[in-house]
CSV table of C-alpha atoms in Angstrom, one decimal:
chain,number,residue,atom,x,y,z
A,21,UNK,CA,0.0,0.0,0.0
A,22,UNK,CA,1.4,3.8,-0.8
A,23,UNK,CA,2.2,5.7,1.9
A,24,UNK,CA,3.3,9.3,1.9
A,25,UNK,CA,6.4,10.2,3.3
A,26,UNK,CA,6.4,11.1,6.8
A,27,UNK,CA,5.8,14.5,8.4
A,28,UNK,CA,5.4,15.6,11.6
A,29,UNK,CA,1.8,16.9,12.7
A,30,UNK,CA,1.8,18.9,15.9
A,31,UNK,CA,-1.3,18.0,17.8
A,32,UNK,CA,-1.3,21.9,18.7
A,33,UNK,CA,-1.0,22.9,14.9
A,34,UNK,CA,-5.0,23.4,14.4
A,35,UNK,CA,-7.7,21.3,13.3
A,36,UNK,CA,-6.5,21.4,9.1
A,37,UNK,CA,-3.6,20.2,10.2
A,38,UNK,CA,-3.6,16.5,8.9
A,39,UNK,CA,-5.6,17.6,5.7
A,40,UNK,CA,-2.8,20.3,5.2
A,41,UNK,CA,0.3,18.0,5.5
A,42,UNK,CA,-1.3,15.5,3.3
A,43,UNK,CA,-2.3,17.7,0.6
A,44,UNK,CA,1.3,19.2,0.2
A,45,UNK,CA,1.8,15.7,-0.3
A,46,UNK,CA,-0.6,15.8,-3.5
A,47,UNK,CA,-2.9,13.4,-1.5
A,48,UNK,CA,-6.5,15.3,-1.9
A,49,UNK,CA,-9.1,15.0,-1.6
A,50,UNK,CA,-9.0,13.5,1.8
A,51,UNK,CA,-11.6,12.3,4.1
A,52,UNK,CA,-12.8,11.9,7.3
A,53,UNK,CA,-14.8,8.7,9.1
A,54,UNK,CA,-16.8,8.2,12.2
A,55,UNK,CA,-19.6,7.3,13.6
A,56,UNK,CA,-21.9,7.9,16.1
A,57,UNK,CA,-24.1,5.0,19.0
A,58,UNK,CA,-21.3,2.9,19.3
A,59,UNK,CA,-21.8,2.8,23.0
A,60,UNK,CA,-25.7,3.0,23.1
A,61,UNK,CA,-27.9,-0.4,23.9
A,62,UNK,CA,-30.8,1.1,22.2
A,63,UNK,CA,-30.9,2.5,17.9
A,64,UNK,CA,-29.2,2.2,15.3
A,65,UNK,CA,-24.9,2.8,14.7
A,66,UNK,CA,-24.7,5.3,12.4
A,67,UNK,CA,-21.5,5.9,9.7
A,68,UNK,CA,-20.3,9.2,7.7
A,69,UNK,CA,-17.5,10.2,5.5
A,70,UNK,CA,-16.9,13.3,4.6
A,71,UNK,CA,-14.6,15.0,2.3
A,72,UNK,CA,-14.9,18.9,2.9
A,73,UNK,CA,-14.7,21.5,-0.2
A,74,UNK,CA,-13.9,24.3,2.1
A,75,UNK,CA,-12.7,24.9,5.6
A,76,UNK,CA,-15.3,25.6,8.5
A,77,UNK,CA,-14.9,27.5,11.4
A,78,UNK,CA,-16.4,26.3,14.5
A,79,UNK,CA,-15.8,22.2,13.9
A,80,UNK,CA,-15.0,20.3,16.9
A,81,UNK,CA,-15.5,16.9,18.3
A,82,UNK,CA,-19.2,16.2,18.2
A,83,UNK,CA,-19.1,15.3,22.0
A,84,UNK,CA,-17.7,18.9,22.9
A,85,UNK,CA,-20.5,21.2,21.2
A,86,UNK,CA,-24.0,21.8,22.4
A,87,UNK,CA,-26.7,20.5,20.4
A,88,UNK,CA,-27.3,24.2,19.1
A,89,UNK,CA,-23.6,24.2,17.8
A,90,UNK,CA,-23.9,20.7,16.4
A,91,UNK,CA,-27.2,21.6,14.6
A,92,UNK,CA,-25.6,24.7,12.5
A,93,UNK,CA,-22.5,22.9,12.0
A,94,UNK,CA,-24.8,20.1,10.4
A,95,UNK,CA,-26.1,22.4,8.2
A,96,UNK,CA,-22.8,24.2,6.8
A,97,UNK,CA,-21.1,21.0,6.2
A,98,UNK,CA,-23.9,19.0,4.2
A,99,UNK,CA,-23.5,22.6,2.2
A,100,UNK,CA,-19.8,22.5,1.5
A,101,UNK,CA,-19.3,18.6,1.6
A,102,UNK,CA,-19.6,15.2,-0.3
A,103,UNK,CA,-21.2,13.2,2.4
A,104,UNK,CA,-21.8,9.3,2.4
A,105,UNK,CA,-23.7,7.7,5.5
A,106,UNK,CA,-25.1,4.4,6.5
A,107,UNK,CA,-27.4,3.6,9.2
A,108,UNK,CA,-26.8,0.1,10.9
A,109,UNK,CA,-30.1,-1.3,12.2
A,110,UNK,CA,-29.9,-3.0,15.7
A,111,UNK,CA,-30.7,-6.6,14.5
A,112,UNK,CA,-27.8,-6.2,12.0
A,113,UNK,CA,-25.6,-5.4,15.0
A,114,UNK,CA,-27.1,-8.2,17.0
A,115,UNK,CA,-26.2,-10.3,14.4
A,116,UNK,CA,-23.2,-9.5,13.0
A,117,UNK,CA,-21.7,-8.0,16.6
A,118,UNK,CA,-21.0,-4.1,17.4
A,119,UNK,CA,-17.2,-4.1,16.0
A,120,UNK,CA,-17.7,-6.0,12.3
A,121,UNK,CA,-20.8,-3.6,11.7
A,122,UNK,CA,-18.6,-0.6,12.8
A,123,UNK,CA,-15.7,-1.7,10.3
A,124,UNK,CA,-18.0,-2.7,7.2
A,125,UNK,CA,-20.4,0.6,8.0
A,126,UNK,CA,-17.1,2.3,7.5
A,127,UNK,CA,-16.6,1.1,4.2
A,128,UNK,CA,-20.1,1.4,3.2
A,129,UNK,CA,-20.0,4.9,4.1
A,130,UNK,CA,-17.0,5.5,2.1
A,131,UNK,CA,-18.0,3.9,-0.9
A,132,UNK,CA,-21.2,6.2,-0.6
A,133,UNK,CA,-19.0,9.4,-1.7
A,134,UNK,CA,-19.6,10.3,-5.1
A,135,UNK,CA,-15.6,9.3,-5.8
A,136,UNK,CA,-13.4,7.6,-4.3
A,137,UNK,CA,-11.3,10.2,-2.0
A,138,UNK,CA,-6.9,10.2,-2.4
A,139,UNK,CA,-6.7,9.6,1.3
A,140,UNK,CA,-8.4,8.4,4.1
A,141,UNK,CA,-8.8,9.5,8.2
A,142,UNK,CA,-10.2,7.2,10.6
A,143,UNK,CA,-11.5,7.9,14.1
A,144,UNK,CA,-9.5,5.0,16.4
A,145,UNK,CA,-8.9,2.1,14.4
A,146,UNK,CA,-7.8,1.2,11.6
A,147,UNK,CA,-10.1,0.2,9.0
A,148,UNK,CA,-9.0,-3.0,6.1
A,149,UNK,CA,-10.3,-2.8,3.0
A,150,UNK,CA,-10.6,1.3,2.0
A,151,UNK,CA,-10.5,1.9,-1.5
A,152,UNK,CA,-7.5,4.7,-1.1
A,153,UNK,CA,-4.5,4.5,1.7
A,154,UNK,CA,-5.8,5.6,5.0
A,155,UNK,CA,-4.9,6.3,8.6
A,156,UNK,CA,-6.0,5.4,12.0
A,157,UNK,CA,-6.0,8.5,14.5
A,158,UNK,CA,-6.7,8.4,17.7
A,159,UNK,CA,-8.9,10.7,19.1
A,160,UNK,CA,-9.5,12.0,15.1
A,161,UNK,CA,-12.1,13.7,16.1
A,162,UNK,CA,-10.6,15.9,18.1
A,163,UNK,CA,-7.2,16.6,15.9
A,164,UNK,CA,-8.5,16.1,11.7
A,165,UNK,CA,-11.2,18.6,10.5
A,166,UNK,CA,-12.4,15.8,8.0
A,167,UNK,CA,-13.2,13.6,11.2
A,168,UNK,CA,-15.2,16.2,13.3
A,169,UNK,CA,-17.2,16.9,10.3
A,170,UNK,CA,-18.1,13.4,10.0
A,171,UNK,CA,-18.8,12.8,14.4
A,172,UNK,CA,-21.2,15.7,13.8
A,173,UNK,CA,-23.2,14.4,10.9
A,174,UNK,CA,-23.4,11.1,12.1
A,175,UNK,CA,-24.1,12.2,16.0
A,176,UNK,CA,-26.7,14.5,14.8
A,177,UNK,CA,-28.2,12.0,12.2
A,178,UNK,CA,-28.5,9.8,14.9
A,179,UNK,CA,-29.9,11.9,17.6
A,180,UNK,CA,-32.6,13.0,15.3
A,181,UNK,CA,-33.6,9.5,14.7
A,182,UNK,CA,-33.8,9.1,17.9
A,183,UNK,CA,-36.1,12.0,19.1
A,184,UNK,CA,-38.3,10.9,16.4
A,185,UNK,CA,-38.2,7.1,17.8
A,186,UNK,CA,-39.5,8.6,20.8
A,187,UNK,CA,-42.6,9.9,19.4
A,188,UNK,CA,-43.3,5.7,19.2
A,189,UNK,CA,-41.9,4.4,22.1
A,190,UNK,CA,-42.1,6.9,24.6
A,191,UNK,CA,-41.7,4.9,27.7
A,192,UNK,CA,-37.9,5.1,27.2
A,193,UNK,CA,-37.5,8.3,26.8
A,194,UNK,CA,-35.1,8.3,23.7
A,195,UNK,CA,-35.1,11.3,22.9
A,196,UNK,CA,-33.7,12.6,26.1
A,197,UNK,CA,-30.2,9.8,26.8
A,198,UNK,CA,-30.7,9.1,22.8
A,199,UNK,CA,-30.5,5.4,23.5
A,200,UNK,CA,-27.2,5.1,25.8
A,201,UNK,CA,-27.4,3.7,28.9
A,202,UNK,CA,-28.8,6.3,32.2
A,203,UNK,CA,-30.2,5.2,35.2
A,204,UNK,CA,-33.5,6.3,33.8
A,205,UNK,CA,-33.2,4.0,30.7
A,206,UNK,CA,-32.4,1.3,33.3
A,207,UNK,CA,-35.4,1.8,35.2
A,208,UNK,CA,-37.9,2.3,31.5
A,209,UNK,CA,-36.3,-1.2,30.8
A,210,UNK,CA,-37.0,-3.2,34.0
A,211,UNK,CA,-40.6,-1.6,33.7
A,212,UNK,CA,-41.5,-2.5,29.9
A,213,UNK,CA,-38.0,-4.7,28.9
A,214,UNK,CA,-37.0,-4.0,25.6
A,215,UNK,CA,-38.5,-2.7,22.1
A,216,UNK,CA,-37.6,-3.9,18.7
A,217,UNK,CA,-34.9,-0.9,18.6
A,218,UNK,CA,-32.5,-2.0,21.7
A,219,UNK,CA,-29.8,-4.0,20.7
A,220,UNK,CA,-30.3,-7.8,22.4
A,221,UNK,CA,-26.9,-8.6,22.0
A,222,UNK,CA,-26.1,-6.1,24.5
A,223,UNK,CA,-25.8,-7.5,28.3
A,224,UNK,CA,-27.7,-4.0,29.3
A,225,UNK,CA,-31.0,-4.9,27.3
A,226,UNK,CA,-30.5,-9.2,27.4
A,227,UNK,CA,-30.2,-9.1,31.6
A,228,UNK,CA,-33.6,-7.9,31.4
A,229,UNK,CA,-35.4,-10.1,28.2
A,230,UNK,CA,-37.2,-13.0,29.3
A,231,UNK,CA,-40.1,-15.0,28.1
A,232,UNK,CA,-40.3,-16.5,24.3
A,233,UNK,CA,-42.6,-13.8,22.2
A,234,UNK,CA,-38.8,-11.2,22.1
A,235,UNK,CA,-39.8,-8.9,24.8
A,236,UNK,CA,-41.1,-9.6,28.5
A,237,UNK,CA,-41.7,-8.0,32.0
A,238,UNK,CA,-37.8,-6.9,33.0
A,239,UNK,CA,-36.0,-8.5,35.9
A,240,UNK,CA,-34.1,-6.0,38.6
C-alpha cells in the first residue's frame, strides 16, 4: 500500500492540520470517518465520511458542542461537503456484533461518496479494505477537520432518529439519553424490557429479556 512520506503533525498545529500536510503531499481530496451509538444499547450505529470542499470554522469533536452548535454545524457542512452515511439497524448489529458492523459501515459509508477520495482519516482504528490509503488516528475527532465533520453528521443523524423514535416508544425516553445507557433507561427497561430498537446482544438490554414472544416484563 502507498504511503506518503512522513511528516510531523503537531497535535497543537490546528484542526487542518492532517488535511494540510497530506495535501502538500498531493494526496487530496481526503476524508474523514466516524460514527456515532457505538456505545448505546438502544438505535441504530450510524457511519459518515466526509470530504470537505472548504474549511469551517467552529468544527469540533461532536461530543464537545452543544446540540445548538452541532445543529448549525450540520447544516454548513452537508452545504460544503460530499457526504456518504449508512445507518446500521440493531438486529444487523445483533447479528453480525458491534465491532464488524462498525468496520464494514465504514466502508459502506466511504463507498457512498460520489468518488473515491486520495486519502483516508479514521477515528481510532484502523479500518482494512478502504478503497484509497488511509490512517487510523486516535482521538481523530478531536485533531482532523475531515473527522469532526463526520462525528457531527453522524451524531446528529443519529440523535434526530432518535427524538423521532420517541414519538413511538415513549416509555424510554429516547429522545432525552438518545438510546445510551442512564439510570432512567435502566429503570424504563425493567418496567416495559425491551422494544424492537434496543440491541439484544447487548448484556444491558438481554439481563432484562425474558419469556419466548422477544420482549417480556424486565427483571431487577
Amino acid at each position: 500500500m502507498f504511503r506518503p512520506r512522513p511528516s510531523v503533525v503537531r497535535r497543537d498545529s490546528g484542526l487542518y492540520a492532517y488535511e494540510r500536510a497530506l495535501a502538500r503531499r498531493g494526496l487530496t481530496p481526503i476524508a474523514g470517518v466516524d460514527e456515532a451509538g457505538r456505545g448505546a444499547c438502544a438505535g441504530p450505529l450510524v457511519v459518515a465520511a466526509v470530504v470537505l470542499r472548504r474549511e469551517i470554522q467552529g468544527l469540533a469533536d461532536s461530543k464537545l458542542l452543544t446540540a445548538t452548535a452541532r445543529s448549525s454545524l450540520f447544516e454548513q457542512i452537508m452545504a460544503a461537503a460530499e457526504v456518504g452515511l449508512v445507518v446500521i439497524p440493531p438486529a444487523e448489529i445483533d447479528a453480525r456484533g458491534l465491532h464488524k458492523s462498525n468496520i464494514a459501515g465504514m466502508r459502506r459509508a466511504v463507498a457512498r461518496l460520489p468518488f473515491v477520495p486520495e486519502y483516508i482519516l479514521t477515528d481510532g482504528f484502523p479500518v482494512p479494505g478502504l478503497p484509497a490509503p488511509s490512517l487510523a488516528v486516535w482521538k481523530g475527532d478531536q485533531i482532523a477537520a475531515c473527522v469532526a465533520a463526520a462525528s457531527i453528521v453522524a451524531k446528529v443523524t443519529r440523535d434526530r432518529m432518535m427524538t423521532e423514535l420517541s414519538s413511538v416508544f415513549p416509555e424510554y425516553g429516547f429522545d432525552e439519553h438518545k438510546g445510551y445507557v442512564t439510570p432512567a433507561h435502566r429503570r424504563a427497561l425493567r418496567s416495559h424490557g425491551p422494544c424492537p430498537h434496543h440491541r439484544f446482544s447487548f448484556v444491558t438490554v438481554s439481563r432484562t429479556f425474558v419469556g419466548d414472544n422477544g420482549v417480556g416484563a424486565g427483571v431487577a
